[in-house]
Each structure stands twice: as C-alpha cells, then as structure tokens.
Amino acid sequence: QKIKEIIDANEIGKLLYFDAVRINLGLFQHDINVIWDLAPHDLSIMDYVCSKRPVAVSATGIRHYHDHEDIAYLTLHFADNCIAHLHANWLAPVKVRTILIGGSQKMIVYDDMQTTEKIKVYDKGVEAKTKEGLYKALIQYRTGDVYAPAFDTIEPLYKVANEFIESIQNKRKPLTDGHAGLRIVKTLEAAQKSIGKKGVLVDLK
C-alpha cells in the first residue's frame, strides 16, 4: 500500500519496469511448478501497485528433480515501453524476496527480508539529451538522496482479512477482488503455455 501510494502520487515519474526475485531452497511442491507456487505473490503485488496491465507474457523454465519446473523466468510486456520480469527458483542457496520498481524520476527497492526499512526510494535515474549535430543520445546520470518511508507495520495477513471483512460490512469493492484473482490466474496459465512452447510470446486477453 505504501509503494502504491508513492507511485500514485507520481513521485517516481513514468513507470519503466517492475523486477521481482523470489527464490529459496525448496519447498518442492508435487502438484504444481515453481511458477504457480511463487509467482502469484509478485504478480498480485504488480497488479495492485501498477495502474497498467500487461498485454503479453513469455516464460521459460526447467525441470531438474521431478515433473514440474523448479526454476522459471517470466517476462511481461505492456502496451508502452514498460516491462516486468519475475524470477522464481526453488534451488537457490539463500532466500531472497526483492522487488525493484524503476521510474523516470525515482526508483523503489522493496526487500521483504529486512526487519526494518523494507522500502527504500532512490532519487536516481538517467536523462538522455541530444546536441545539435550529434545523432546519438548523451546519457547523463542523476544521483540524489535515498530515504526509507515509514509505513504501517500491522501483520499483513490480519490486515488483508480485516480489509475484506470491512468491504463486506460496508458493501464496497475490496482492494483485491475476484477480478484481480482472475487476472493473475490468466497470466499464470499464459506463462505455463509459453513454457510449453519454449518461451513463445502469449497474448493476455
């Protein structure tokens, strides 16, 4: 919610990319692959914090120890130049839960493994300028301050359940409704189809 607040306030500028890494050693599932196990979390976060929706997905994965992929990479394409990439892995020696969100003005890093300062906003970026007579863009780097915004530390599962209960009591649409869930499942199904076709781009309709 804090990340969405920052993005909706246009603090980071135009959204350029969403990059998520969710890896650890196990736990192997016997009925689903690593995409269906780990990717729903980051897809749900992306669906919530980003106002735009992906139009196509490509995915690759590999099996090492049983009938389901244990390492996979998803790339989601948007109608503009925005792109998203998700890395899911059951064979990593460490547990990593990070999300990088790049904007034209600022960038956000979310590290769920940190006990404090899980969210950091970086006033960093690049600017492309051209000079008369030059055909190539001149890239200038901008480096500013970094800050960690304060946010509500209520236990997430409690907050999710309470929000849903309140939506029923107040007869309003919940923050994440059935339509959001359907979008995630459609994306996962398209990614699975792409894996089966060696990474072919699959449209999201």
mmCIF file with all atom_site columns, C-alpha atoms in Angstrom:
data_model
loop_
_atom_site.group_PDB
_atom_site.id
_atom_site.type_symbol
_atom_site.label_atom_id
_atom_site.label_alt_id
_atom_site.label_comp_id
_atom_site.label_asym_id
_atom_site.label_entity_id
_atom_site.label_seq_id
_atom_site.pdbx_PDB_ins_code
_atom_site.Cartn_x
_atom_site.Cartn_y
_atom_site.Cartn_z
_atom_site.occupancy
_atom_site.B_iso_or_equiv
_atom_site.pdbx_formal_charge
_atom_site.auth_seq_id
_atom_site.auth_comp_id
_atom_site.auth_asym_id
_atom_site.auth_atom_id
_atom_site.pdbx_PDB_model_num
ATOM 1   C CA . GLN A 1 1   ? 0.000   0.000   0.000   1.00 0.00 ? 1   GLN A CA 1
ATOM 2   C CA . LYS A 1 2   ? 2.867   2.398   0.740   1.00 0.00 ? 2   LYS A CA 1
ATOM 3   C CA . ILE A 1 3   ? 4.506   1.604   -2.616  1.00 0.00 ? 3   ILE A CA 1
ATOM 4   C CA . LYS A 1 4   ? 1.210   2.172   -4.420  1.00 0.00 ? 4   LYS A CA 1
ATOM 5   C CA . GLU A 1 5   ? 0.819   5.458   -2.566  1.00 0.00 ? 5   GLU A CA 1
ATOM 6   C CA . ILE A 1 6   ? 4.252   6.580   -3.800  1.00 0.00 ? 6   ILE A CA 1
ATOM 7   C CA . ILE A 1 7   ? 3.543   5.516   -7.397  1.00 0.00 ? 7   ILE A CA 1
ATOM 8   C CA . ASP A 1 8   ? 0.046   7.049   -7.473  1.00 0.00 ? 8   ASP A CA 1
ATOM 9   C CA . ALA A 1 9   ? 1.489   10.334  -6.212  1.00 0.00 ? 9   ALA A CA 1
ATOM 10  C CA . ASN A 1 10  ? 3.673   10.310  -9.369  1.00 0.00 ? 10  ASN A CA 1
ATOM 11  C CA . GLU A 1 11  ? 6.763   10.547  -7.182  1.00 0.00 ? 11  GLU A CA 1
ATOM 12  C CA . ILE A 1 12  ? 8.771   8.127   -9.334  1.00 0.00 ? 12  ILE A CA 1
ATOM 13  C CA . GLY A 1 13  ? 7.510   9.516   -12.642 1.00 0.00 ? 13  GLY A CA 1
ATOM 14  C CA . LYS A 1 14  ? 6.618   7.256   -15.554 1.00 0.00 ? 14  LYS A CA 1
ATOM 15  C CA . LEU A 1 15  ? 6.777   3.559   -14.680 1.00 0.00 ? 15  LEU A CA 1
ATOM 16  C CA . LEU A 1 16  ? 9.583   1.904   -16.666 1.00 0.00 ? 16  LEU A CA 1
ATOM 17  C CA . TYR A 1 17  ? 9.933   -1.566  -15.170 1.00 0.00 ? 17  TYR A CA 1
ATOM 18  C CA . PHE A 1 18  ? 8.913   -3.975  -12.416 1.00 0.00 ? 18  PHE A CA 1
ATOM 19  C CA . ASP A 1 19  ? 11.542  -6.538  -11.448 1.00 0.00 ? 19  ASP A CA 1
ATOM 20  C CA . ALA A 1 20  ? 10.919  -9.247  -8.820  1.00 0.00 ? 20  ALA A CA 1
ATOM 21  C CA . VAL A 1 21  ? 13.097  -12.004 -7.386  1.00 0.00 ? 21  VAL A CA 1
ATOM 22  C CA . ARG A 1 22  ? 11.505  -14.690 -5.207  1.00 0.00 ? 22  ARG A CA 1
ATOM 23  C CA . ILE A 1 23  ? 13.935  -17.530 -4.586  1.00 0.00 ? 23  ILE A CA 1
ATOM 24  C CA . ASN A 1 24  ? 14.816  -20.034 -1.871  1.00 0.00 ? 24  ASN A CA 1
ATOM 25  C CA . LEU A 1 25  ? 15.864  -23.654 -1.343  1.00 0.00 ? 25  LEU A CA 1
ATOM 26  C CA . GLY A 1 26  ? 12.554  -25.562 -1.620  1.00 0.00 ? 26  GLY A CA 1
ATOM 27  C CA . LEU A 1 27  ? 9.878   -26.219 -0.629  1.00 0.00 ? 27  LEU A CA 1
ATOM 28  C CA . PHE A 1 28  ? 9.245   -28.509 -3.601  1.00 0.00 ? 28  PHE A CA 1
ATOM 29  C CA . GLN A 1 29  ? 5.564   -28.956 -4.464  1.00 0.00 ? 29  GLN A CA 1
ATOM 30  C CA . HIS A 1 30  ? 4.372   -32.184 -6.055  1.00 0.00 ? 30  HIS A CA 1
ATOM 31  C CA . ASP A 1 31  ? 1.215   -30.860 -7.729  1.00 0.00 ? 31  ASP A CA 1
ATOM 32  C CA . ILE A 1 32  ? 2.410   -27.514 -9.167  1.00 0.00 ? 32  ILE A CA 1
ATOM 33  C CA . ASN A 1 33  ? 5.600   -25.964 -10.508 1.00 0.00 ? 33  ASN A CA 1
ATOM 34  C CA . VAL A 1 34  ? 7.596   -23.048 -9.149  1.00 0.00 ? 34  VAL A CA 1
ATOM 35  C CA . ILE A 1 35  ? 5.588   -20.502 -11.163 1.00 0.00 ? 35  ILE A CA 1
ATOM 36  C CA . TRP A 1 36  ? 2.262   -21.462 -9.608  1.00 0.00 ? 36  TRP A CA 1
ATOM 37  C CA . ASP A 1 37  ? 3.904   -21.673 -6.171  1.00 0.00 ? 37  ASP A CA 1
ATOM 38  C CA . LEU A 1 38  ? 5.895   -18.434 -6.024  1.00 0.00 ? 38  LEU A CA 1
ATOM 39  C CA . ALA A 1 39  ? 4.930   -16.112 -8.898  1.00 0.00 ? 39  ALA A CA 1
ATOM 40  C CA . PRO A 1 40  ? 1.338   -15.381 -7.733  1.00 0.00 ? 40  PRO A CA 1
ATOM 41  C CA . HIS A 1 41  ? 2.718   -13.254 -4.897  1.00 0.00 ? 41  HIS A CA 1
ATOM 42  C CA . ASP A 1 42  ? 4.682   -10.881 -7.112  1.00 0.00 ? 42  ASP A CA 1
ATOM 43  C CA . LEU A 1 43  ? 2.066   -10.884 -9.857  1.00 0.00 ? 43  LEU A CA 1
ATOM 44  C CA . SER A 1 44  ? -0.510  -9.834  -7.269  1.00 0.00 ? 44  SER A CA 1
ATOM 45  C CA . ILE A 1 45  ? 1.739   -7.065  -5.964  1.00 0.00 ? 45  ILE A CA 1
ATOM 46  C CA . MET A 1 46  ? 2.368   -5.837  -9.507  1.00 0.00 ? 46  MET A CA 1
ATOM 47  C CA . ASP A 1 47  ? -1.339  -5.961  -10.332 1.00 0.00 ? 47  ASP A CA 1
ATOM 48  C CA . TYR A 1 48  ? -2.105  -3.865  -7.244  1.00 0.00 ? 48  TYR A CA 1
ATOM 49  C CA . VAL A 1 49  ? 0.627   -1.218  -7.346  1.00 0.00 ? 49  VAL A CA 1
ATOM 50  C CA . CYS A 1 50  ? 0.686   -0.680  -11.126 1.00 0.00 ? 50  CYS A CA 1
ATOM 51  C CA . SER A 1 51  ? -2.245  1.011   -12.816 1.00 0.00 ? 51  SER A CA 1
ATOM 52  C CA . LYS A 1 52  ? -1.387  -0.597  -16.172 1.00 0.00 ? 52  LYS A CA 1
ATOM 53  C CA . ARG A 1 53  ? -1.987  -4.190  -17.218 1.00 0.00 ? 53  ARG A CA 1
ATOM 54  C CA . PRO A 1 54  ? 0.375   -6.449  -19.195 1.00 0.00 ? 54  PRO A CA 1
ATOM 55  C CA . VAL A 1 55  ? -0.690  -7.398  -22.711 1.00 0.00 ? 55  VAL A CA 1
ATOM 56  C CA . ALA A 1 56  ? 1.557   -10.427 -23.258 1.00 0.00 ? 56  ALA A CA 1
ATOM 57  C CA . VAL A 1 57  ? 3.840   -12.798 -21.357 1.00 0.00 ? 57  VAL A CA 1
ATOM 58  C CA . SER A 1 58  ? 6.714   -15.083 -22.232 1.00 0.00 ? 58  SER A CA 1
ATOM 59  C CA . ALA A 1 59  ? 8.227   -17.608 -19.864 1.00 0.00 ? 59  ALA A CA 1
ATOM 60  C CA . THR A 1 60  ? 10.951  -20.196 -19.696 1.00 0.00 ? 60  THR A CA 1
ATOM 61  C CA . GLY A 1 61  ? 11.522  -22.875 -17.102 1.00 0.00 ? 61  GLY A CA 1
ATOM 62  C CA . ILE A 1 62  ? 13.437  -26.045 -16.464 1.00 0.00 ? 62  ILE A CA 1
ATOM 63  C CA . ARG A 1 63  ? 12.918  -29.265 -14.513 1.00 0.00 ? 63  ARG A CA 1
ATOM 64  C CA . HIS A 1 64  ? 15.713  -30.842 -12.527 1.00 0.00 ? 64  HIS A CA 1
ATOM 65  C CA . TYR A 1 65  ? 14.273  -33.181 -9.913  1.00 0.00 ? 65  TYR A CA 1
ATOM 66  C CA . HIS A 1 66  ? 10.676  -34.070 -10.812 1.00 0.00 ? 66  HIS A CA 1
ATOM 67  C CA . ASP A 1 67  ? 7.866   -33.473 -13.289 1.00 0.00 ? 67  ASP A CA 1
ATOM 68  C CA . HIS A 1 68  ? 7.484   -29.757 -12.578 1.00 0.00 ? 68  HIS A CA 1
ATOM 69  C CA . GLU A 1 69  ? 9.708   -26.765 -13.321 1.00 0.00 ? 69  GLU A CA 1
ATOM 70  C CA . ASP A 1 70  ? 11.809  -25.744 -10.306 1.00 0.00 ? 70  ASP A CA 1
ATOM 71  C CA . ILE A 1 71  ? 13.339  -22.618 -11.903 1.00 0.00 ? 71  ILE A CA 1
ATOM 72  C CA . ALA A 1 72  ? 11.429  -20.181 -14.102 1.00 0.00 ? 72  ALA A CA 1
ATOM 73  C CA . TYR A 1 73  ? 11.604  -16.691 -15.561 1.00 0.00 ? 73  TYR A CA 1
ATOM 74  C CA . LEU A 1 74  ? 8.593   -14.644 -16.635 1.00 0.00 ? 74  LEU A CA 1
ATOM 75  C CA . THR A 1 75  ? 8.695   -11.529 -18.790 1.00 0.00 ? 75  THR A CA 1
ATOM 76  C CA . LEU A 1 76  ? 5.572   -9.410  -19.053 1.00 0.00 ? 76  LEU A CA 1
ATOM 77  C CA . HIS A 1 77  ? 5.090   -6.835  -21.774 1.00 0.00 ? 77  HIS A CA 1
ATOM 78  C CA . PHE A 1 78  ? 2.912   -3.732  -21.585 1.00 0.00 ? 78  PHE A CA 1
ATOM 79  C CA . ALA A 1 79  ? 1.377   -1.571  -24.298 1.00 0.00 ? 79  ALA A CA 1
ATOM 80  C CA . ASP A 1 80  ? 4.027   1.114   -23.734 1.00 0.00 ? 80  ASP A CA 1
ATOM 81  C CA . ASN A 1 81  ? 7.752   0.638   -23.059 1.00 0.00 ? 81  ASN A CA 1
ATOM 82  C CA . CYS A 1 82  ? 7.147   -0.726  -19.556 1.00 0.00 ? 82  CYS A CA 1
ATOM 83  C CA . ILE A 1 83  ? 8.343   -4.280  -18.908 1.00 0.00 ? 83  ILE A CA 1
ATOM 84  C CA . ALA A 1 84  ? 8.238   -6.664  -15.960 1.00 0.00 ? 84  ALA A CA 1
ATOM 85  C CA . HIS A 1 85  ? 10.442  -9.607  -15.100 1.00 0.00 ? 85  HIS A CA 1
ATOM 86  C CA . LEU A 1 86  ? 9.888   -12.248 -12.421 1.00 0.00 ? 86  LEU A CA 1
ATOM 87  C CA . HIS A 1 87  ? 12.426  -14.818 -11.257 1.00 0.00 ? 87  HIS A CA 1
ATOM 88  C CA . ALA A 1 88  ? 11.142  -17.838 -9.300  1.00 0.00 ? 88  ALA A CA 1
ATOM 89  C CA . ASN A 1 89  ? 13.527  -20.501 -8.047  1.00 0.00 ? 89  ASN A CA 1
ATOM 90  C CA . TRP A 1 90  ? 13.345  -23.466 -5.640  1.00 0.00 ? 90  TRP A CA 1
ATOM 91  C CA . LEU A 1 91  ? 17.072  -24.206 -5.990  1.00 0.00 ? 91  LEU A CA 1
ATOM 92  C CA . ALA A 1 92  ? 18.691  -21.086 -4.543  1.00 0.00 ? 92  ALA A CA 1
ATOM 93  C CA . PRO A 1 93  ? 21.110  -21.283 -1.603  1.00 0.00 ? 93  PRO A CA 1
ATOM 94  C CA . VAL A 1 94  ? 19.553  -18.187 0.009   1.00 0.00 ? 94  VAL A CA 1
ATOM 95  C CA . LYS A 1 95  ? 16.056  -16.807 0.481   1.00 0.00 ? 95  LYS A CA 1
ATOM 96  C CA . VAL A 1 96  ? 15.507  -13.573 -1.439  1.00 0.00 ? 96  VAL A CA 1
ATOM 97  C CA . ARG A 1 97  ? 12.327  -11.521 -1.653  1.00 0.00 ? 97  ARG A CA 1
ATOM 98  C CA . THR A 1 98  ? 13.040  -8.304  -3.505  1.00 0.00 ? 98  THR A CA 1
ATOM 99  C CA . ILE A 1 99  ? 11.165  -6.043  -5.894  1.00 0.00 ? 99  ILE A CA 1
ATOM 100 C CA . LEU A 1 100 ? 12.708  -3.213  -7.923  1.00 0.00 ? 100 LEU A CA 1
ATOM 101 C CA . ILE A 1 101 ? 10.417  -0.638  -9.493  1.00 0.00 ? 101 ILE A CA 1
ATOM 102 C CA . GLY A 1 102 ? 12.014  1.816   -11.884 1.00 0.00 ? 102 GLY A CA 1
ATOM 103 C CA . GLY A 1 103 ? 10.527  5.163   -12.778 1.00 0.00 ? 103 GLY A CA 1
ATOM 104 C CA . SER A 1 104 ? 11.652  8.023   -14.967 1.00 0.00 ? 104 SER A CA 1
ATOM 105 C CA . GLN A 1 105 ? 12.283  10.158  -11.864 1.00 0.00 ? 105 GLN A CA 1
ATOM 106 C CA . LYS A 1 106 ? 12.948  7.809   -8.947  1.00 0.00 ? 106 LYS A CA 1
ATOM 107 C CA . MET A 1 107 ? 13.282  4.107   -8.161  1.00 0.00 ? 107 MET A CA 1
ATOM 108 C CA . ILE A 1 108 ? 11.905  1.895   -5.400  1.00 0.00 ? 108 ILE A CA 1
ATOM 109 C CA . VAL A 1 109 ? 13.513  -1.145  -3.793  1.00 0.00 ? 109 VAL A CA 1
ATOM 110 C CA . TYR A 1 110 ? 11.400  -3.423  -1.613  1.00 0.00 ? 110 TYR A CA 1
ATOM 111 C CA . ASP A 1 111 ? 13.237  -6.070  0.425   1.00 0.00 ? 111 ASP A CA 1
ATOM 112 C CA . ASP A 1 112 ? 10.840  -8.222  2.416   1.00 0.00 ? 112 ASP A CA 1
ATOM 113 C CA . MET A 1 113 ? 13.715  -9.969  4.222   1.00 0.00 ? 113 MET A CA 1
ATOM 114 C CA . GLN A 1 114 ? 14.690  -6.779  6.031   1.00 0.00 ? 114 GLN A CA 1
ATOM 115 C CA . THR A 1 115 ? 13.298  -6.336  9.525   1.00 0.00 ? 115 THR A CA 1
ATOM 116 C CA . THR A 1 116 ? 13.332  -2.545  9.183   1.00 0.00 ? 116 THR A CA 1
ATOM 117 C CA . GLU A 1 117 ? 13.406  -0.179  6.219   1.00 0.00 ? 117 GLU A CA 1
ATOM 118 C CA . LYS A 1 118 ? 11.838  -2.718  3.869   1.00 0.00 ? 118 LYS A CA 1
ATOM 119 C CA . ILE A 1 119 ? 11.077  0.075   1.374   1.00 0.00 ? 119 ILE A CA 1
ATOM 120 C CA . LYS A 1 120 ? 13.698  2.487   0.049   1.00 0.00 ? 120 LYS A CA 1
ATOM 121 C CA . VAL A 1 121 ? 13.149  5.225   -2.501  1.00 0.00 ? 121 VAL A CA 1
ATOM 122 C CA . TYR A 1 122 ? 16.178  6.228   -4.562  1.00 0.00 ? 122 TYR A CA 1
ATOM 123 C CA . ASP A 1 123 ? 16.378  9.607   -6.233  1.00 0.00 ? 123 ASP A CA 1
ATOM 124 C CA . LYS A 1 124 ? 18.433  8.136   -9.041  1.00 0.00 ? 124 LYS A CA 1
ATOM 125 C CA . GLY A 1 125 ? 17.963  7.938   -12.778 1.00 0.00 ? 125 GLY A CA 1
ATOM 126 C CA . VAL A 1 126 ? 19.227  8.814   -16.207 1.00 0.00 ? 126 VAL A CA 1
ATOM 127 C CA . GLU A 1 127 ? 18.472  11.537  -18.693 1.00 0.00 ? 127 GLU A CA 1
ATOM 128 C CA . ALA A 1 128 ? 19.005  11.322  -22.422 1.00 0.00 ? 128 ALA A CA 1
ATOM 129 C CA . LYS A 1 129 ? 19.925  14.545  -24.148 1.00 0.00 ? 129 LYS A CA 1
ATOM 130 C CA . THR A 1 130 ? 20.984  15.281  -27.684 1.00 0.00 ? 130 THR A CA 1
ATOM 131 C CA . LYS A 1 131 ? 23.203  18.008  -29.051 1.00 0.00 ? 131 LYS A CA 1
ATOM 132 C CA . GLU A 1 132 ? 22.798  19.589  -32.422 1.00 0.00 ? 132 GLU A CA 1
ATOM 133 C CA . GLY A 1 133 ? 24.930  17.738  -34.948 1.00 0.00 ? 133 GLY A CA 1
ATOM 134 C CA . LEU A 1 134 ? 25.091  14.565  -32.841 1.00 0.00 ? 134 LEU A CA 1
ATOM 135 C CA . TYR A 1 135 ? 22.975  11.572  -33.773 1.00 0.00 ? 135 TYR A CA 1
ATOM 136 C CA . LYS A 1 136 ? 23.452  9.607   -30.577 1.00 0.00 ? 136 LYS A CA 1
ATOM 137 C CA . ALA A 1 137 ? 21.779  10.449  -27.306 1.00 0.00 ? 137 ALA A CA 1
ATOM 138 C CA . LEU A 1 138 ? 24.005  11.614  -24.481 1.00 0.00 ? 138 LEU A CA 1
ATOM 139 C CA . ILE A 1 139 ? 23.193  9.743   -21.287 1.00 0.00 ? 139 ILE A CA 1
ATOM 140 C CA . GLN A 1 140 ? 23.532  11.699  -18.057 1.00 0.00 ? 140 GLN A CA 1
ATOM 141 C CA . TYR A 1 141 ? 23.251  10.029  -14.678 1.00 0.00 ? 141 TYR A CA 1
ATOM 142 C CA . ARG A 1 142 ? 21.402  11.615  -11.793 1.00 0.00 ? 142 ARG A CA 1
ATOM 143 C CA . THR A 1 143 ? 22.145  10.632  -8.189  1.00 0.00 ? 143 THR A CA 1
ATOM 144 C CA . GLY A 1 144 ? 20.250  12.071  -5.249  1.00 0.00 ? 144 GLY A CA 1
ATOM 145 C CA . ASP A 1 145 ? 19.120  11.094  -1.793  1.00 0.00 ? 145 ASP A CA 1
ATOM 146 C CA . VAL A 1 146 ? 17.772  7.774   -0.533  1.00 0.00 ? 146 VAL A CA 1
ATOM 147 C CA . TYR A 1 147 ? 15.009  7.595   2.034   1.00 0.00 ? 147 TYR A CA 1
ATOM 148 C CA . ALA A 1 148 ? 13.045  4.849   3.759   1.00 0.00 ? 148 ALA A CA 1
ATOM 149 C CA . PRO A 1 149 ? 9.398   5.880   4.168   1.00 0.00 ? 149 PRO A CA 1
ATOM 150 C CA . ALA A 1 150 ? 7.546   4.925   7.334   1.00 0.00 ? 150 ALA A CA 1
ATOM 151 C CA . PHE A 1 151 ? 4.577   2.610   6.866   1.00 0.00 ? 151 PHE A CA 1
ATOM 152 C CA . ASP A 1 152 ? 2.026   0.599   8.807   1.00 0.00 ? 152 ASP A CA 1
ATOM 153 C CA . THR A 1 153 ? 3.629   -2.484  10.394  1.00 0.00 ? 153 THR A CA 1
ATOM 154 C CA . ILE A 1 154 ? 0.394   -4.317  11.203  1.00 0.00 ? 154 ILE A CA 1
ATOM 155 C CA . GLU A 1 155 ? 0.678   -8.059  10.482  1.00 0.00 ? 155 GLU A CA 1
ATOM 156 C CA . PRO A 1 156 ? -0.125  -8.395  6.746   1.00 0.00 ? 156 PRO A CA 1
ATOM 157 C CA . LEU A 1 157 ? -2.459  -11.403 6.958   1.00 0.00 ? 157 LEU A CA 1
ATOM 158 C CA . TYR A 1 158 ? -4.511  -9.669  9.644   1.00 0.00 ? 158 TYR A CA 1
ATOM 159 C CA . LYS A 1 159 ? -4.724  -6.544  7.515   1.00 0.00 ? 159 LYS A CA 1
ATOM 160 C CA . VAL A 1 160 ? -5.806  -8.482  4.410   1.00 0.00 ? 160 VAL A CA 1
ATOM 161 C CA . ALA A 1 161 ? -8.506  -10.378 6.293   1.00 0.00 ? 161 ALA A CA 1
ATOM 162 C CA . ASN A 1 162 ? -9.726  -7.256  8.086   1.00 0.00 ? 162 ASN A CA 1
ATOM 163 C CA . GLU A 1 163 ? -9.908  -5.269  4.849   1.00 0.00 ? 163 GLU A CA 1
ATOM 164 C CA . PHE A 1 164 ? -12.025 -7.981  3.238   1.00 0.00 ? 164 PHE A CA 1
ATOM 165 C CA . ILE A 1 165 ? -14.356 -8.153  6.243   1.00 0.00 ? 165 ILE A CA 1
ATOM 166 C CA . GLU A 1 166 ? -14.779 -4.376  6.177   1.00 0.00 ? 166 GLU A CA 1
ATOM 167 C CA . SER A 1 167 ? -15.589 -4.467  2.456   1.00 0.00 ? 167 SER A CA 1
ATOM 168 C CA . ILE A 1 168 ? -18.431 -6.890  3.207   1.00 0.00 ? 168 ILE A CA 1
ATOM 169 C CA . GLN A 1 169 ? -19.699 -4.866  6.163   1.00 0.00 ? 169 GLN A CA 1
ATOM 170 C CA . ASN A 1 170 ? -19.591 -1.615  4.203   1.00 0.00 ? 170 ASN A CA 1
ATOM 171 C CA . LYS A 1 171 ? -20.811 -3.226  0.959   1.00 0.00 ? 171 LYS A CA 1
ATOM 172 C CA . ARG A 1 172 ? -17.911 -1.914  -1.085  1.00 0.00 ? 172 ARG A CA 1
ATOM 173 C CA . LYS A 1 173 ? -15.432 -3.394  -3.531  1.00 0.00 ? 173 LYS A CA 1
ATOM 174 C CA . PRO A 1 174 ? -12.413 -4.955  -1.751  1.00 0.00 ? 174 PRO A CA 1
ATOM 175 C CA . LEU A 1 175 ? -8.899  -3.796  -2.639  1.00 0.00 ? 175 LEU A CA 1
ATOM 176 C CA . THR A 1 176 ? -8.217  -7.138  -4.330  1.00 0.00 ? 176 THR A CA 1
ATOM 177 C CA . ASP A 1 177 ? -11.372 -8.691  -5.691  1.00 0.00 ? 177 ASP A CA 1
ATOM 178 C CA . GLY A 1 178 ? -12.214 -11.729 -7.810  1.00 0.00 ? 178 GLY A CA 1
ATOM 179 C CA . HIS A 1 179 ? -11.336 -9.866  -10.995 1.00 0.00 ? 179 HIS A CA 1
ATOM 180 C CA . ALA A 1 180 ? -7.789  -9.355  -9.686  1.00 0.00 ? 180 ALA A CA 1
ATOM 181 C CA . GLY A 1 181 ? -7.556  -13.056 -8.901  1.00 0.00 ? 181 GLY A CA 1
ATOM 182 C CA . LEU A 1 182 ? -8.776  -13.930 -12.391 1.00 0.00 ? 182 LEU A CA 1
ATOM 183 C CA . ARG A 1 183 ? -6.117  -11.705 -13.977 1.00 0.00 ? 183 ARG A CA 1
ATOM 184 C CA . ILE A 1 184 ? -3.403  -13.499 -12.001 1.00 0.00 ? 184 ILE A CA 1
ATOM 185 C CA . VAL A 1 185 ? -4.679  -16.966 -12.981 1.00 0.00 ? 185 VAL A CA 1
ATOM 186 C CA . LYS A 1 186 ? -4.910  -15.963 -16.658 1.00 0.00 ? 186 LYS A CA 1
ATOM 187 C CA . THR A 1 187 ? -1.328  -14.694 -16.506 1.00 0.00 ? 187 THR A CA 1
ATOM 188 C CA . LEU A 1 188 ? -0.119  -17.921 -14.889 1.00 0.00 ? 188 LEU A CA 1
ATOM 189 C CA . GLU A 1 189 ? -1.939  -20.030 -17.480 1.00 0.00 ? 189 GLU A CA 1
ATOM 190 C CA . ALA A 1 190 ? -0.414  -17.983 -20.309 1.00 0.00 ? 190 ALA A CA 1
ATOM 191 C CA . ALA A 1 191 ? 3.041   -18.320 -18.724 1.00 0.00 ? 191 ALA A CA 1
ATOM 192 C CA . GLN A 1 192 ? 2.592   -22.088 -18.463 1.00 0.00 ? 192 GLN A CA 1
ATOM 193 C CA . LYS A 1 193 ? 1.589   -22.201 -22.118 1.00 0.00 ? 193 LYS A CA 1
ATOM 194 C CA . SER A 1 194 ? 4.678   -20.171 -23.024 1.00 0.00 ? 194 SER A CA 1
ATOM 195 C CA . ILE A 1 195 ? 6.960   -22.549 -21.116 1.00 0.00 ? 195 ILE A CA 1
ATOM 196 C CA . GLY A 1 196 ? 5.460   -25.448 -23.030 1.00 0.00 ? 196 GLY A CA 1
ATOM 197 C CA . LYS A 1 197 ? 6.334   -23.667 -26.281 1.00 0.00 ? 197 LYS A CA 1
ATOM 198 C CA . LYS A 1 198 ? 9.903   -22.784 -25.286 1.00 0.00 ? 198 LYS A CA 1
ATOM 199 C CA . GLY A 1 199 ? 9.252   -19.179 -24.367 1.00 0.00 ? 199 GLY A CA 1
ATOM 200 C CA . VAL A 1 200 ? 6.911   -18.064 -27.152 1.00 0.00 ? 200 VAL A CA 1
ATOM 201 C CA . LEU A 1 201 ? 5.075   -14.784 -26.511 1.00 0.00 ? 201 LEU A CA 1
ATOM 202 C CA . VAL A 1 202 ? 1.480   -15.403 -25.431 1.00 0.00 ? 202 VAL A CA 1
ATOM 203 C CA . ASP A 1 203 ? -1.140  -12.642 -25.557 1.00 0.00 ? 203 ASP A CA 1
ATOM 204 C CA . LEU A 1 204 ? -3.124  -11.826 -22.439 1.00 0.00 ? 204 LEU A CA 1
ATOM 205 C CA . LYS A 1 205 ? -6.784  -11.251 -23.251 1.00 0.00 ? 205 LYS A CA 1
#
